[in-house]
Amino acid sequence: MEFVGYCVRCRKQQNIKQGRLEKTAKGRPIAKGPCPECSTTVTRFLSEKQGKA
Ligand SMILES: [Zn+2]
């Protein structure tokens, strides 16, 4: 899946194209994937609705 997340190393928003859905310990859906520029793992919290998509 694709998502936009904030990369802390690049210090800007990046379009992550190889993201995957995961869940936090509390069951909240998050998207996670490598930054296209620096390969740092970028995460983004999703709404419950998005997490089910
Ligand atoms: Zn980056």
PDB file of N, CA and C and ligand atoms in Angstrom:
ATOM      1  N   MET A   1       0.838  -1.195   0.000  1.00  0.00           N
ATOM      2  CA  MET A   1       0.000   0.000   0.000  1.00  0.00           C
ATOM      3  C   MET A   1       0.875   1.247   0.000  1.00  0.00           C
ATOM      4  N   GLU A   2       0.262   2.356  -0.369  1.00  0.00           N
ATOM      5  CA  GLU A   2       0.995   3.604  -0.449  1.00  0.00           C
ATOM      6  C   GLU A   2       0.458   4.578   0.596  1.00  0.00           C
ATOM      7  N   PHE A   3       1.351   5.307   1.232  1.00  0.00           N
ATOM      8  CA  PHE A   3       0.897   6.303   2.202  1.00  0.00           C
ATOM      9  C   PHE A   3       1.929   7.420   2.319  1.00  0.00           C
ATOM     10  N   VAL A   4       1.481   8.536   2.845  1.00  0.00           N
ATOM     11  CA  VAL A   4       2.386   9.660   3.065  1.00  0.00           C
ATOM     12  C   VAL A   4       2.704   9.732   4.552  1.00  0.00           C
ATOM     13  N   GLY A   5       4.000   9.750   4.860  1.00  0.00           N
ATOM     14  CA  GLY A   5       4.400   9.817   6.255  1.00  0.00           C
ATOM     15  C   GLY A   5       5.562  10.774   6.427  1.00  0.00           C
ATOM     16  N   TYR A   6       5.782  11.170   7.675  1.00  0.00           N
ATOM     17  CA  TYR A   6       6.862  12.108   7.949  1.00  0.00           C
ATOM     18  C   TYR A   6       8.147  11.352   8.278  1.00  0.00           C
ATOM     19  N   CYS A   7       9.185  11.581   7.459  1.00  0.00           N
ATOM     20  CA  CYS A   7      10.469  10.945   7.709  1.00  0.00           C
ATOM     21  C   CYS A   7      11.295  11.834   8.637  1.00  0.00           C
ATOM     22  N   VAL A   8      11.712  11.289   9.771  1.00  0.00           N
ATOM     23  CA  VAL A   8      12.444  12.091  10.749  1.00  0.00           C
ATOM     24  C   VAL A   8      13.869  12.388  10.279  1.00  0.00           C
ATOM     25  N   ARG A   9      14.411  11.536   9.424  1.00  0.00           N
ATOM     26  CA  ARG A   9      15.773  11.779   8.945  1.00  0.00           C
ATOM     27  C   ARG A   9      15.789  12.843   7.838  1.00  0.00           C
ATOM     28  N   CYS A  10      14.850  12.737   6.900  1.00  0.00           N
ATOM     29  CA  CYS A  10      14.753  13.729   5.819  1.00  0.00           C
ATOM     30  C   CYS A  10      14.101  15.026   6.310  1.00  0.00           C
ATOM     31  N   ARG A  11      13.401  14.914   7.439  1.00  0.00           N
ATOM     32  CA  ARG A  11      12.660  16.049   7.996  1.00  0.00           C
ATOM     33  C   ARG A  11      11.624  16.610   7.029  1.00  0.00           C
ATOM     34  N   LYS A  12      10.961  15.726   6.356  1.00  0.00           N
ATOM     35  CA  LYS A  12       9.858  16.147   5.496  1.00  0.00           C
ATOM     36  C   LYS A  12       8.938  14.966   5.211  1.00  0.00           C
ATOM     37  N   GLN A  13       7.799  15.293   4.604  1.00  0.00           N
ATOM     38  CA  GLN A  13       6.839  14.260   4.241  1.00  0.00           C
ATOM     39  C   GLN A  13       7.387  13.471   3.061  1.00  0.00           C
ATOM     40  N   GLN A  14       7.199  12.164   3.135  1.00  0.00           N
ATOM     41  CA  GLN A  14       7.648  11.314   2.040  1.00  0.00           C
ATOM     42  C   GLN A  14       6.509  10.409   1.602  1.00  0.00           C
ATOM     43  N   ASN A  15       6.488  10.098   0.331  1.00  0.00           N
ATOM     44  CA  ASN A  15       5.486   9.185  -0.193  1.00  0.00           C
ATOM     45  C   ASN A  15       6.052   7.763  -0.139  1.00  0.00           C
ATOM     46  N   ILE A  16       5.550   6.982   0.783  1.00  0.00           N
ATOM     47  CA  ILE A  16       6.046   5.619   0.967  1.00  0.00           C
ATOM     48  C   ILE A  16       5.255   4.667   0.078  1.00  0.00           C
ATOM     49  N   LYS A  17       5.954   3.973  -0.781  1.00  0.00           N
ATOM     50  CA  LYS A  17       5.247   3.118  -1.741  1.00  0.00           C
ATOM     51  C   LYS A  17       5.221   1.644  -1.365  1.00  0.00           C
ATOM     52  N   GLN A  18       6.011   1.266  -0.410  1.00  0.00           N
ATOM     53  CA  GLN A  18       6.036  -0.145  -0.025  1.00  0.00           C
ATOM     54  C   GLN A  18       5.565  -0.325   1.409  1.00  0.00           C
ATOM     55  N   GLY A  19       4.575   0.471   1.776  1.00  0.00           N
ATOM     56  CA  GLY A  19       4.069   0.400   3.144  1.00  0.00           C
ATOM     57  C   GLY A  19       3.231  -0.842   3.394  1.00  0.00           C
ATOM     58  N   ARG A  20       3.156  -1.188   4.649  1.00  0.00           N
ATOM     59  CA  ARG A  20       2.271  -2.300   5.017  1.00  0.00           C
ATOM     60  C   ARG A  20       1.538  -1.943   6.307  1.00  0.00           C
ATOM     61  N   LEU A  21       0.398  -2.567   6.468  1.00  0.00           N
ATOM     62  CA  LEU A  21      -0.416  -2.293   7.645  1.00  0.00           C
ATOM     63  C   LEU A  21       0.030  -3.134   8.823  1.00  0.00           C
ATOM     64  N   GLU A  22       0.133  -2.478   9.960  1.00  0.00           N
ATOM     65  CA  GLU A  22       0.444  -3.200  11.193  1.00  0.00           C
ATOM     66  C   GLU A  22      -0.427  -2.635  12.291  1.00  0.00           C
ATOM     67  N   LYS A  23      -0.304  -3.230  13.463  1.00  0.00           N
ATOM     68  CA  LYS A  23      -1.060  -2.706  14.598  1.00  0.00           C
ATOM     69  C   LYS A  23      -0.139  -2.492  15.780  1.00  0.00           C
ATOM     70  N   THR A  24      -0.462  -1.463  16.534  1.00  0.00           N
ATOM     71  CA  THR A  24       0.306  -1.203  17.744  1.00  0.00           C
ATOM     72  C   THR A  24      -0.119  -2.201  18.812  1.00  0.00           C
ATOM     73  N   ALA A  25       0.583  -2.178  19.929  1.00  0.00           N
ATOM     74  CA  ALA A  25       0.248  -3.070  21.037  1.00  0.00           C
ATOM     75  C   ALA A  25      -1.171  -2.828  21.535  1.00  0.00           C
ATOM     76  N   LYS A  26      -1.654  -1.616  21.317  1.00  0.00           N
ATOM     77  CA  LYS A  26      -3.011  -1.286  21.768  1.00  0.00           C
ATOM     78  C   LYS A  26      -4.064  -1.544  20.693  1.00  0.00           C
ATOM     79  N   GLY A  27      -3.633  -2.103  19.574  1.00  0.00           N
ATOM     80  CA  GLY A  27      -4.579  -2.454  18.529  1.00  0.00           C
ATOM     81  C   GLY A  27      -4.892  -1.333  17.560  1.00  0.00           C
ATOM     82  N   ARG A  28      -4.121  -0.276  17.624  1.00  0.00           N
ATOM     83  CA  ARG A  28      -4.371   0.830  16.710  1.00  0.00           C
ATOM     84  C   ARG A  28      -3.645   0.581  15.392  1.00  0.00           C
ATOM     85  N   PRO A  29      -4.319   0.765  14.257  1.00  0.00           N
ATOM     86  CA  PRO A  29      -3.693   0.503  12.962  1.00  0.00           C
ATOM     87  C   PRO A  29      -2.655   1.563  12.591  1.00  0.00           C
ATOM     88  N   ILE A  30      -1.535   1.115  12.090  1.00  0.00           N
ATOM     89  CA  ILE A  30      -0.499   2.025  11.598  1.00  0.00           C
ATOM     90  C   ILE A  30       0.013   1.523  10.258  1.00  0.00           C
ATOM     91  N   ALA A  31       0.501   2.464   9.465  1.00  0.00           N
ATOM     92  CA  ALA A  31       1.145   2.108   8.206  1.00  0.00           C
ATOM     93  C   ALA A  31       2.644   2.262   8.431  1.00  0.00           C
ATOM     94  N   LYS A  32       3.408   1.334   7.876  1.00  0.00           N
ATOM     95  CA  LYS A  32       4.845   1.343   8.094  1.00  0.00           C
ATOM     96  C   LYS A  32       5.566   0.972   6.809  1.00  0.00           C
ATOM     97  N   GLY A  33       6.659   1.684   6.503  1.00  0.00           N
ATOM     98  CA  GLY A  33       7.392   1.361   5.288  1.00  0.00           C
ATOM     99  C   GLY A  33       8.672   2.165   5.189  1.00  0.00           C
ATOM    100  N   PRO A  34       9.559   1.775   4.276  1.00  0.00           N
ATOM    101  CA  PRO A  34      10.851   2.449   4.126  1.00  0.00           C
ATOM    102  C   PRO A  34      10.767   3.749   3.335  1.00  0.00           C
ATOM    103  N   CYS A  35      11.485   4.772   3.809  1.00  0.00           N
ATOM    104  CA  CYS A  35      11.571   6.035   3.093  1.00  0.00           C
ATOM    105  C   CYS A  35      12.309   5.811   1.772  1.00  0.00           C
ATOM    106  N   PRO A  36      11.783   6.346   0.663  1.00  0.00           N
ATOM    107  CA  PRO A  36      12.412   6.151  -0.647  1.00  0.00           C
ATOM    108  C   PRO A  36      13.779   6.830  -0.765  1.00  0.00           C
ATOM    109  N   GLU A  37      14.067   7.801   0.086  1.00  0.00           N
ATOM    110  CA  GLU A  37      15.339   8.518  -0.018  1.00  0.00           C
ATOM    111  C   GLU A  37      16.421   7.981   0.914  1.00  0.00           C
ATOM    112  N   CYS A  38      16.033   7.627   2.122  1.00  0.00           N
ATOM    113  CA  CYS A  38      17.055   7.236   3.099  1.00  0.00           C
ATOM    114  C   CYS A  38      16.805   5.862   3.720  1.00  0.00           C
ATOM    115  N   SER A  39      15.709   5.207   3.346  1.00  0.00           N
ATOM    116  CA  SER A  39      15.385   3.863   3.828  1.00  0.00           C
ATOM    117  C   SER A  39      15.038   3.770   5.311  1.00  0.00           C
ATOM    118  N   THR A  40      14.949   4.915   5.958  1.00  0.00           N
ATOM    119  CA  THR A  40      14.495   4.894   7.341  1.00  0.00           C
ATOM    120  C   THR A  40      13.037   4.445   7.379  1.00  0.00           C
ATOM    121  N   THR A  41      12.687   3.660   8.366  1.00  0.00           N
ATOM    122  CA  THR A  41      11.300   3.219   8.469  1.00  0.00           C
ATOM    123  C   THR A  41      10.415   4.374   8.922  1.00  0.00           C
ATOM    124  N   VAL A  42       9.415   4.663   8.102  1.00  0.00           N
ATOM    125  CA  VAL A  42       8.467   5.730   8.410  1.00  0.00           C
ATOM    126  C   VAL A  42       7.147   5.096   8.832  1.00  0.00           C
ATOM    127  N   THR A  43       6.577   5.617   9.906  1.00  0.00           N
ATOM    128  CA  THR A  43       5.293   5.090  10.356  1.00  0.00           C
ATOM    129  C   THR A  43       4.261   6.207  10.387  1.00  0.00           C
ATOM    130  N   ARG A  44       3.028   5.805  10.255  1.00  0.00           N
ATOM    131  CA  ARG A  44       1.946   6.781  10.328  1.00  0.00           C
ATOM    132  C   ARG A  44       0.719   6.129  10.956  1.00  0.00           C
ATOM    133  N   PHE A  45       0.135   6.837  11.903  1.00  0.00           N
ATOM    134  CA  PHE A  45      -1.089   6.333  12.517  1.00  0.00           C
ATOM    135  C   PHE A  45      -2.248   6.486  11.540  1.00  0.00           C
ATOM    136  N   LEU A  46      -3.119   5.511  11.527  1.00  0.00           N
ATOM    137  CA  LEU A  46      -4.286   5.551  10.660  1.00  0.00           C
ATOM    138  C   LEU A  46      -5.546   5.594  11.498  1.00  0.00           C
ATOM    139  N   SER A  47      -6.610   6.035  10.865  1.00  0.00           N
ATOM    140  CA  SER A  47      -7.903   5.957  11.544  1.00  0.00           C
ATOM    141  C   SER A  47      -8.351   4.500  11.521  1.00  0.00           C
ATOM    142  N   GLU A  48      -9.303   4.175  12.352  1.00  0.00           N
ATOM    143  CA  GLU A  48      -9.823   2.802  12.374  1.00  0.00           C
ATOM    144  C   GLU A  48     -10.347   2.408  10.992  1.00  0.00           C
ATOM    145  N   LYS A  49     -10.983   3.344  10.328  1.00  0.00           N
ATOM    146  CA  LYS A  49     -11.546   3.086   9.015  1.00  0.00           C
ATOM    147  C   LYS A  49     -10.463   2.698   8.005  1.00  0.00           C
ATOM    148  N   GLN A  50      -9.378   3.460   7.989  1.00  0.00           N
ATOM    149  CA  GLN A  50      -8.295   3.183   7.053  1.00  0.00           C
ATOM    150  C   GLN A  50      -7.645   1.832   7.344  1.00  0.00           C
ATOM    151  N   GLY A  51      -7.577   1.501   8.602  1.00  0.00           N
ATOM    152  CA  GLY A  51      -6.928   0.253   9.006  1.00  0.00           C
ATOM    153  C   GLY A  51      -7.640  -0.978   8.505  1.00  0.00           C
ATOM    154  N   LYS A  52      -8.914  -0.827   8.203  1.00  0.00           N
ATOM    155  CA  LYS A  52      -9.682  -1.968   7.724  1.00  0.00           C
ATOM    156  C   LYS A  52      -9.644  -2.098   6.208  1.00  0.00           C
ATOM    157  N   ALA A  53      -9.141  -1.098   5.532  1.00  0.00           N
ATOM    158  CA  ALA A  53      -9.129  -1.109   4.080  1.00  0.00           C
ATOM    159  C   ALA A  53      -8.156  -2.154   3.543  1.00  0.00           C
TER     160      ALA A  53
HETATM  161 ZN    ZN B   1      13.937   9.744   4.643  1.00  0.00          ZN
END
